[in-house]
Amino acid sequence: MKQAHLRVLGIESSCDETAAAIVEGGRVIHSNVVASQIDLHAQYGGVYPELASREHVRAIYPTVEAALKNAYMNLSEIDAIAVTQGPGLAGSLVIGVNAAKAMALASGKPLIPVNHLEAHIYAAWLHKAGSKPGPEPKFPLIALLVSGGHTELVLMSDHLQYQSLGSTLDDAAGEAFDKVARLLNLSYPGGPAIQAAALDGNPEAYKFPIARLDSPWDFSFSGLKTAVMRQVDAYKDFATDVPVADIAASFQATVVETLFSKTMAAAETHKAREIIVAGGVSANRALRDAFRGQNKFKVHIPHVSLCTDNAAMIAAAGFRHLVNGESYGLDFDVLPNWPLSTSA
Ligand code: KG4
Ligand code: ZN
């Protein structure tokens, strides 16, 4: 069978979404089902790992069944199964990995363990069945990976070849959104809540600090978070209403400026042809607008629905390993702290 027609069933359970998807040729999405636990965790203001595992157990097989049904396929029409091996919550990863192993064993299909961070980048290759594909990203490229757990600048010289240029020294960008949202009494997850609150705010109302670091490709968001906290506390000390919209807009503008300027500088310094922006924070409208507002580099940003955790991206990354001729047994374990650069 031609590579472009290989179908991969992707399975994702690294955090608080149970997801399954079927992708053809690493690009065409036939189905993409995400069972979100956000409502469950919102009451705790963040992910509650024990509850997440229990929910994955409940949701994993129905989610896979829905992915097959939505694609009008059965398991025999799939060429391989790809599953998130890490990084993520150990107890959550294990549910997806064990379900995938059981399905691979029963069906005789090859099983491909996938790095979740790599998969976020491969979301840039995806499009829905029936929709016109955009041009494929061209190498060498700079990938800005911004999620709840990671913030990293990566140089990709080719498929599956990653060189980490720098990463966050403290909080991830998404984590900063989540923590600042909590300070402002906004809902979980913080990214979409801050984006919504910022719509009515002035992004120049406050001048929040951008960390100056030894390496131009590293990030730090803890000072920014502390600056926001001080500002909020100052209003509380004077029993004044906190101007949530202005603080949210100024915070968001500071994060966007940091991510945008470092990524553009990295692309210029490393003579990249193109840029990919991926991970949950790449759903942010202001960040997307910043990259779209320049014309130095072609920038690929996944569709908003593919920025946050999903299994189509797992299938897309799995496809690359499949066509790379890699094969794996069934005796691999989860890797909760697996970095990106060793996954090639
Ligand atoms: O990639 P993801 O779904 O999960 C991880 O792999 O971590 O990213 C989740 C993160 C959360 O911190 C969430 O607040 C953030 O992405 N996020 C956003 C937006 N949507 C999700 N941050 C800013 N603006 C958004 N619109
Ligand atoms: Zn993720």
CSV table of C-alpha atoms and ligand atoms in Angstrom, one decimal:
chain,number,residue,atom,x,y,z
A,1,MET,CA,0.0,0.0,0.0
A,2,LYS,CA,1.2,3.5,-0.8
A,3,GLN,CA,2.5,5.4,2.3
A,4,ALA,CA,0.0,8.3,1.6
A,5,HIS,CA,-2.8,5.8,2.3
A,6,LEU,CA,-1.5,4.3,5.6
A,7,ARG,CA,-4.1,4.7,8.3
A,8,VAL,CA,-3.1,5.2,11.9
A,9,LEU,CA,-5.4,5.0,14.9
A,10,GLY,CA,-4.0,7.4,17.5
A,11,ILE,CA,-4.7,7.2,21.2
A,12,GLU,CA,-4.0,9.9,23.8
A,13,SER,CA,-4.4,9.9,27.6
A,14,SER,CA,-1.4,11.9,28.9
A,15,CYS,CA,-3.3,14.4,31.0
A,16,ASP,CA,-7.0,15.3,31.2
A,17,GLU,CA,-8.3,14.4,27.8
A,18,THR,CA,-9.1,10.9,26.6
A,19,ALA,CA,-8.8,10.9,22.8
A,20,ALA,CA,-8.8,8.7,19.8
A,21,ALA,CA,-8.5,9.6,16.1
A,22,ILE,CA,-7.9,8.1,12.7
A,23,VAL,CA,-5.5,9.8,10.3
A,24,GLU,CA,-4.5,8.8,6.8
A,25,GLY,CA,-1.0,9.5,5.4
A,26,GLY,CA,-0.1,11.5,8.5
A,27,ARG,CA,-2.3,14.4,7.3
A,28,VAL,CA,-5.9,13.6,6.6
A,29,ILE,CA,-8.2,13.4,9.7
A,30,HIS,CA,-11.0,10.8,9.2
A,31,SER,CA,-12.2,11.1,12.8
A,32,ASN,CA,-11.0,13.0,15.9
A,33,VAL,CA,-12.8,12.3,19.2
A,34,VAL,CA,-11.8,14.1,22.5
A,35,ALA,CA,-13.5,13.2,25.7
A,36,SER,CA,-12.6,16.2,27.9
A,37,GLN,CA,-12.5,16.0,31.7
A,38,ILE,CA,-12.2,19.8,32.0
A,39,ASP,CA,-15.6,20.2,33.8
A,40,LEU,CA,-14.5,17.5,36.3
A,41,HIS,CA,-11.2,19.2,37.1
A,42,ALA,CA,-12.4,22.8,37.0
A,43,GLN,CA,-13.8,22.5,40.5
A,44,TYR,CA,-10.3,21.8,41.8
A,45,GLY,CA,-8.8,24.6,39.7
A,46,GLY,CA,-6.4,22.1,38.0
A,47,VAL,CA,-5.9,18.5,37.0
A,48,TYR,CA,-6.5,16.0,39.8
A,49,PRO,CA,-4.3,13.1,38.7
A,50,GLU,CA,-6.2,10.3,40.6
A,51,LEU,CA,-9.5,11.4,39.1
A,52,ALA,CA,-8.0,11.7,35.6
A,53,SER,CA,-6.9,8.1,35.6
A,54,ARG,CA,-10.3,6.9,36.7
A,55,GLU,CA,-11.9,8.9,34.0
A,56,HIS,CA,-9.5,7.5,31.4
A,57,VAL,CA,-10.5,4.0,32.4
A,58,ARG,CA,-14.1,4.8,31.9
A,59,ALA,CA,-13.7,6.7,28.6
A,60,ILE,CA,-10.9,4.9,26.7
A,61,TYR,CA,-12.8,2.1,24.9
A,62,PRO,CA,-15.9,4.2,24.1
A,63,THR,CA,-13.7,6.9,22.7
A,64,VAL,CA,-11.8,4.5,20.5
A,65,GLU,CA,-15.1,3.0,19.3
A,66,ALA,CA,-16.4,6.4,18.5
A,67,ALA,CA,-13.3,7.3,16.5
A,68,LEU,CA,-13.7,4.1,14.4
A,69,LYS,CA,-17.5,4.6,14.0
A,70,ASN,CA,-17.0,8.3,13.0
A,71,ALA,CA,-14.5,7.2,10.3
A,72,TYR,CA,-16.8,4.4,9.1
A,73,MET,CA,-14.0,1.9,9.7
A,74,ASN,CA,-13.2,-1.1,11.8
A,75,LEU,CA,-9.9,-2.1,13.4
A,76,SER,CA,-9.1,-4.4,10.5
A,77,GLU,CA,-8.9,-1.4,8.1
A,78,ILE,CA,-6.3,0.3,10.2
A,79,ASP,CA,-2.6,-0.1,9.4
A,80,ALA,CA,-1.1,0.7,12.8
A,81,ILE,CA,-1.9,2.0,16.3
A,82,ALA,CA,0.0,4.9,17.8
A,83,VAL,CA,-0.2,5.8,21.5
A,84,THR,CA,1.3,8.5,23.8
A,85,GLN,CA,4.1,7.0,25.8
A,86,GLY,CA,5.0,10.3,27.5
A,87,PRO,CA,5.5,12.9,28.8
A,88,GLY,CA,2.5,13.2,31.1
A,89,LEU,CA,0.9,11.8,34.2
A,90,ALA,CA,2.1,8.2,34.8
A,91,GLY,CA,-1.3,6.9,36.0
A,92,SER,CA,-3.0,8.5,32.9
A,93,LEU,CA,-0.5,7.4,30.4
A,94,VAL,CA,-0.7,3.8,31.5
A,95,ILE,CA,-4.4,3.6,30.7
A,96,GLY,CA,-3.9,4.6,27.0
A,97,VAL,CA,-0.8,2.5,26.6
A,98,ASN,CA,-2.4,-0.6,28.1
A,99,ALA,CA,-5.5,-0.2,26.0
A,100,ALA,CA,-3.4,0.3,22.9
A,101,LYS,CA,-1.3,-2.8,23.7
A,102,ALA,CA,-4.4,-4.9,24.1
A,103,MET,CA,-5.8,-3.7,20.8
A,104,ALA,CA,-2.5,-4.3,19.0
A,105,LEU,CA,-2.2,-7.8,20.5
A,106,ALA,CA,-5.8,-8.7,19.5
A,107,SER,CA,-5.6,-7.3,16.0
A,108,GLY,CA,-1.9,-8.1,15.2
A,109,LYS,CA,-1.4,-4.4,14.1
A,110,PRO,CA,1.9,-2.7,14.8
A,111,LEU,CA,2.0,-0.4,17.8
A,112,ILE,CA,4.0,2.8,17.8
A,113,PRO,CA,4.8,4.7,21.1
A,114,VAL,CA,4.8,8.4,20.5
A,115,ASN,CA,6.2,11.4,22.3
A,116,HIS,CA,3.4,13.9,23.1
A,117,LEU,CA,5.5,17.0,22.4
A,118,GLU,CA,6.6,15.7,19.0
A,119,ALA,CA,2.9,15.0,18.3
A,120,HIS,CA,1.9,18.7,19.1
A,121,ILE,CA,4.4,19.7,16.4
A,122,TYR,CA,2.9,17.2,13.9
A,123,ALA,CA,-0.5,18.7,14.4
A,124,ALA,CA,0.8,21.3,11.9
A,125,TRP,CA,0.5,18.7,9.1
A,126,LEU,CA,-3.1,17.8,9.7
A,127,HIS,CA,-6.3,18.8,7.9
A,128,LYS,CA,-9.9,17.4,7.9
A,129,ALA,CA,-10.9,14.9,5.2
A,130,GLY,CA,-12.6,16.8,2.5
A,131,SER,CA,-10.9,20.1,3.2
A,132,LYS,CA,-8.1,21.5,1.1
A,133,PRO,CA,-4.6,20.7,2.6
A,134,GLY,CA,-2.3,23.6,3.2
A,135,PRO,CA,1.3,23.4,2.0
A,136,GLU,CA,3.5,21.0,4.1
A,137,PRO,CA,5.9,22.7,6.5
A,138,LYS,CA,9.4,22.9,5.0
A,139,PHE,CA,12.7,22.2,6.8
A,140,PRO,CA,14.8,23.5,8.4
A,141,LEU,CA,12.1,25.0,10.7
A,142,ILE,CA,11.8,26.5,14.1
A,143,ALA,CA,9.0,25.0,16.2
A,144,LEU,CA,7.7,26.9,19.2
A,145,LEU,CA,6.1,24.4,21.5
A,146,VAL,CA,3.8,26.1,24.1
A,147,SER,CA,1.6,23.9,26.2
A,148,GLY,CA,0.5,23.5,29.8
A,149,GLY,CA,3.6,21.6,30.8
A,150,HIS,CA,6.2,22.7,28.2
A,151,THR,CA,7.6,25.8,26.6
A,152,GLU,CA,10.5,25.1,24.2
A,153,LEU,CA,12.1,26.4,21.0
A,154,VAL,CA,13.1,23.5,18.7
A,155,LEU,CA,15.1,23.4,15.5
A,156,MET,CA,13.9,20.7,13.2
A,157,SER,CA,16.4,19.9,10.4
A,158,ASP,CA,14.1,17.1,9.0
A,159,HIS,CA,11.3,14.9,10.0
A,160,LEU,CA,11.8,13.5,13.5
A,161,GLN,CA,15.1,15.5,13.9
A,162,TYR,CA,14.9,17.8,16.9
A,163,GLN,CA,17.5,20.1,18.5
A,164,SER,CA,16.2,21.8,21.6
A,165,LEU,CA,17.5,25.4,21.5
A,166,GLY,CA,16.0,26.5,24.8
A,167,SER,CA,13.1,26.0,27.1
A,168,THR,CA,11.5,27.5,30.2
A,169,LEU,CA,13.5,27.7,33.3
A,170,ASP,CA,10.4,27.7,35.5
A,171,ASP,CA,6.7,27.9,34.5
A,172,ALA,CA,5.5,26.8,31.1
A,173,ALA,CA,3.5,29.4,29.2
A,174,GLY,CA,0.2,27.6,29.6
A,175,GLU,CA,1.0,27.1,33.3
A,176,ALA,CA,1.5,30.9,33.6
A,177,PHE,CA,-1.9,31.5,32.0
A,178,ASP,CA,-3.5,29.0,34.4
A,179,LYS,CA,-1.8,30.5,37.5
A,180,VAL,CA,-2.6,34.1,36.5
A,181,ALA,CA,-6.2,33.1,35.8
A,182,ARG,CA,-6.4,31.8,39.3
A,183,LEU,CA,-5.0,35.1,40.7
A,184,LEU,CA,-7.7,36.9,38.8
A,185,ASN,CA,-10.5,34.5,39.9
A,186,LEU,CA,-11.0,33.3,36.4
A,187,SER,CA,-12.0,29.8,35.5
A,188,TYR,CA,-9.9,26.7,34.6
A,189,PRO,CA,-8.2,26.3,32.2
A,190,GLY,CA,-6.8,29.7,32.4
A,191,GLY,CA,-5.7,30.3,28.8
A,192,PRO,CA,-9.2,30.6,27.2
A,193,ALA,CA,-10.5,32.5,30.3
A,194,ILE,CA,-7.7,35.1,30.1
A,195,GLN,CA,-8.2,35.4,26.4
A,196,ALA,CA,-11.9,36.1,26.9
A,197,ALA,CA,-11.3,38.6,29.8
A,198,ALA,CA,-8.6,40.4,27.8
A,199,LEU,CA,-11.1,41.3,25.0
A,200,ASP,CA,-12.4,44.1,27.1
A,201,GLY,CA,-9.0,45.2,28.4
A,202,ASN,CA,-6.2,47.5,27.4
A,203,PRO,CA,-3.0,45.5,26.7
A,204,GLU,CA,-0.9,48.6,27.5
A,205,ALA,CA,-2.5,49.4,30.8
A,206,TYR,CA,0.4,47.7,32.8
A,207,LYS,CA,4.0,47.3,31.9
A,208,PHE,CA,4.9,43.8,33.1
A,209,PRO,CA,8.5,42.6,33.0
A,210,ILE,CA,10.0,40.3,30.3
A,211,ALA,CA,12.8,38.2,31.8
A,212,ARG,CA,16.3,38.9,30.6
A,213,LEU,CA,18.1,35.5,30.5
A,214,ASP,CA,21.7,34.3,29.6
A,215,SER,CA,20.4,32.3,26.7
A,216,PRO,CA,18.2,34.1,24.2
A,217,TRP,CA,16.2,31.0,23.6
A,218,ASP,CA,15.3,30.2,27.2
A,219,PHE,CA,12.1,31.5,28.8
A,220,SER,CA,11.0,32.4,32.3
A,221,PHE,CA,7.5,33.3,33.4
A,222,SER,CA,7.6,33.2,37.2
A,223,GLY,CA,8.7,36.9,37.5
A,224,LEU,CA,5.8,37.9,35.3
A,225,LYS,CA,3.4,35.9,37.5
A,226,THR,CA,4.8,37.5,40.6
A,227,ALA,CA,4.4,41.0,39.1
A,228,VAL,CA,0.8,40.3,38.3
A,229,MET,CA,0.3,38.9,41.9
A,230,ARG,CA,1.8,42.1,43.4
A,231,GLN,CA,-0.5,44.3,41.2
A,232,VAL,CA,-3.6,42.2,42.3
A,233,ASP,CA,-2.5,42.4,46.0
A,234,ALA,CA,-2.1,46.2,45.8
A,235,TYR,CA,-5.7,46.6,44.7
A,236,LYS,CA,-6.9,44.2,47.4
A,237,ASP,CA,-4.9,46.1,50.1
A,238,PHE,CA,-6.8,49.3,49.1
A,239,ALA,CA,-10.1,47.3,48.9
A,240,THR,CA,-10.4,48.4,45.3
A,241,ASP,CA,-12.0,46.2,42.6
A,242,VAL,CA,-9.3,44.5,40.6
A,243,PRO,CA,-9.3,45.7,36.9
A,244,VAL,CA,-9.3,42.1,35.6
A,245,ALA,CA,-9.7,42.9,31.9
A,246,ASP,CA,-6.7,45.3,31.8
A,247,ILE,CA,-4.5,43.0,33.8
A,248,ALA,CA,-5.5,40.0,31.7
A,249,ALA,CA,-4.8,41.9,28.5
A,250,SER,CA,-1.5,43.3,29.7
A,251,PHE,CA,-0.3,39.9,30.9
A,252,GLN,CA,-1.4,38.2,27.7
A,253,ALA,CA,0.4,40.9,25.6
A,254,THR,CA,3.6,40.3,27.6
A,255,VAL,CA,3.5,36.5,27.1
A,256,VAL,CA,2.8,37.0,23.4
A,257,GLU,CA,5.6,39.5,22.9
A,258,THR,CA,8.0,37.2,24.6
A,259,LEU,CA,7.1,34.1,22.6
A,260,PHE,CA,6.8,36.0,19.3
A,261,SER,CA,10.1,37.9,19.5
A,262,LYS,CA,12.2,34.9,20.7
A,263,THR,CA,10.8,32.6,18.0
A,264,MET,CA,11.3,35.2,15.2
A,265,ALA,CA,14.9,35.8,16.4
A,266,ALA,CA,15.6,32.0,16.6
A,267,ALA,CA,14.3,31.5,13.1
A,268,GLU,CA,16.5,34.3,11.8
A,269,THR,CA,19.6,33.2,13.7
A,270,HIS,CA,19.2,29.5,12.6
A,271,LYS,CA,18.3,30.4,9.0
A,272,ALA,CA,15.0,28.5,9.3
A,273,ARG,CA,12.7,28.5,6.2
A,274,GLU,CA,9.5,28.3,8.2
A,275,ILE,CA,8.0,28.3,11.7
A,276,ILE,CA,5.5,26.0,13.4
A,277,VAL,CA,3.7,27.2,16.5
A,278,ALA,CA,2.1,24.3,18.4
A,279,GLY,CA,0.7,23.2,21.8
A,280,GLY,CA,-2.4,24.4,23.8
A,281,VAL,CA,-1.2,28.0,24.0
A,282,SER,CA,-1.0,28.2,20.2
A,283,ALA,CA,-4.8,28.4,20.3
A,284,ASN,CA,-4.4,31.9,21.7
A,285,ARG,CA,-5.8,34.5,19.3
A,286,ALA,CA,-3.4,37.2,20.2
A,287,LEU,CA,-0.4,34.9,19.7
A,288,ARG,CA,-1.8,33.7,16.4
A,289,ASP,CA,-2.4,37.3,15.3
A,290,ALA,CA,1.2,38.3,16.2
A,291,PHE,CA,2.6,35.6,13.9
A,292,ARG,CA,0.1,36.3,11.1
A,293,GLY,CA,0.9,40.0,11.3
A,294,GLN,CA,4.5,39.5,10.0
A,295,ASN,CA,5.6,38.4,6.5
A,296,LYS,CA,9.3,37.4,7.1
A,297,PHE,CA,8.5,33.7,7.7
A,298,LYS,CA,5.7,31.4,6.6
A,299,VAL,CA,4.1,30.3,9.9
A,300,HIS,CA,2.1,27.1,10.4
A,301,ILE,CA,-0.3,27.0,13.3
A,302,PRO,CA,-2.7,24.1,13.7
A,303,HIS,CA,-6.4,24.7,13.6
A,304,VAL,CA,-7.6,25.8,17.0
A,305,SER,CA,-9.2,22.5,17.7
A,306,LEU,CA,-5.9,20.7,17.1
A,307,CYS,CA,-3.8,22.9,19.3
A,308,THR,CA,-4.9,21.4,22.6
A,309,ASP,CA,-4.5,17.7,23.4
A,310,ASN,CA,-6.0,15.4,20.8
A,311,ALA,CA,-5.2,12.0,19.3
A,312,ALA,CA,-5.1,13.1,15.6
A,313,MET,CA,-1.6,14.6,16.4
A,314,ILE,CA,-0.6,11.3,18.0
A,315,ALA,CA,-1.6,9.4,14.8
A,316,ALA,CA,0.2,12.0,12.6
A,317,ALA,CA,3.5,11.6,14.6
A,318,GLY,CA,3.0,7.8,14.7
A,319,PHE,CA,2.7,7.8,10.9
A,320,ARG,CA,6.2,9.4,10.6
A,321,HIS,CA,7.8,6.6,12.7
A,322,LEU,CA,5.9,4.0,10.7
A,323,VAL,CA,7.2,5.2,7.4
A,324,ASN,CA,10.6,5.5,8.9
A,325,GLY,CA,10.5,1.7,9.2
A,326,GLU,CA,10.6,1.7,13.0
A,327,SER,CA,9.0,-1.2,14.8
A,328,TYR,CA,8.4,-1.8,18.5
A,329,GLY,CA,7.4,-4.7,20.7
A,330,LEU,CA,4.7,-4.6,23.3
A,331,ASP,CA,7.0,-4.5,26.3
A,332,PHE,CA,7.6,-0.7,26.5
A,333,ASP,CA,6.7,1.3,29.6
A,334,VAL,CA,5.3,4.8,30.0
A,335,LEU,CA,7.8,7.7,30.1
A,336,PRO,CA,6.3,10.4,32.3
A,337,ASN,CA,9.4,12.8,31.9
A,338,TRP,CA,10.3,12.0,28.3
A,339,PRO,CA,12.0,15.1,26.7
A,340,LEU,CA,11.5,15.9,23.0
A,341,SER,CA,15.1,15.9,21.8
A,342,THR,CA,15.8,12.3,22.6
A,343,SER,CA,12.8,11.0,20.7
A,344,ALA,CA,14.4,11.1,17.2
B,1,KG4,O1,-1.3,21.2,24.9
B,1,KG4,P1,-2.3,21.2,26.0
B,1,KG4,O2,-3.7,20.9,25.7
B,1,KG4,O3,-1.9,20.3,27.2
B,1,KG4,C1,-0.5,20.0,27.5
B,1,KG4,O4,0.1,19.2,26.8
B,1,KG4,O5,-0.1,20.7,28.5
B,1,KG4,O6,-2.2,22.7,26.7
B,1,KG4,C2,-3.0,23.1,27.7
B,1,KG4,C3,-2.6,24.5,28.1
B,1,KG4,C4,-3.3,25.0,29.3
B,1,KG4,O7,-2.3,25.6,30.2
B,1,KG4,C5,-4.3,26.1,28.8
B,1,KG4,O8,-4.5,27.2,29.7
B,1,KG4,C6,-3.5,26.6,27.5
B,1,KG4,O9,-2.9,25.4,27.0
B,1,KG4,N1,-4.4,27.2,26.6
B,1,KG4,C7,-4.4,28.5,26.2
B,1,KG4,C8,-5.5,28.7,25.3
B,1,KG4,N2,-6.1,27.5,25.2
B,1,KG4,C9,-5.5,26.6,25.9
B,1,KG4,N3,-3.5,29.5,26.6
B,1,KG4,C10,-3.8,30.7,26.0
B,1,KG4,N4,-4.8,31.0,25.2
B,1,KG4,C11,-5.7,30.0,24.8
B,1,KG4,N5,-6.7,30.3,24.0
B,2,ZN,ZN,-0.4,18.6,25.2
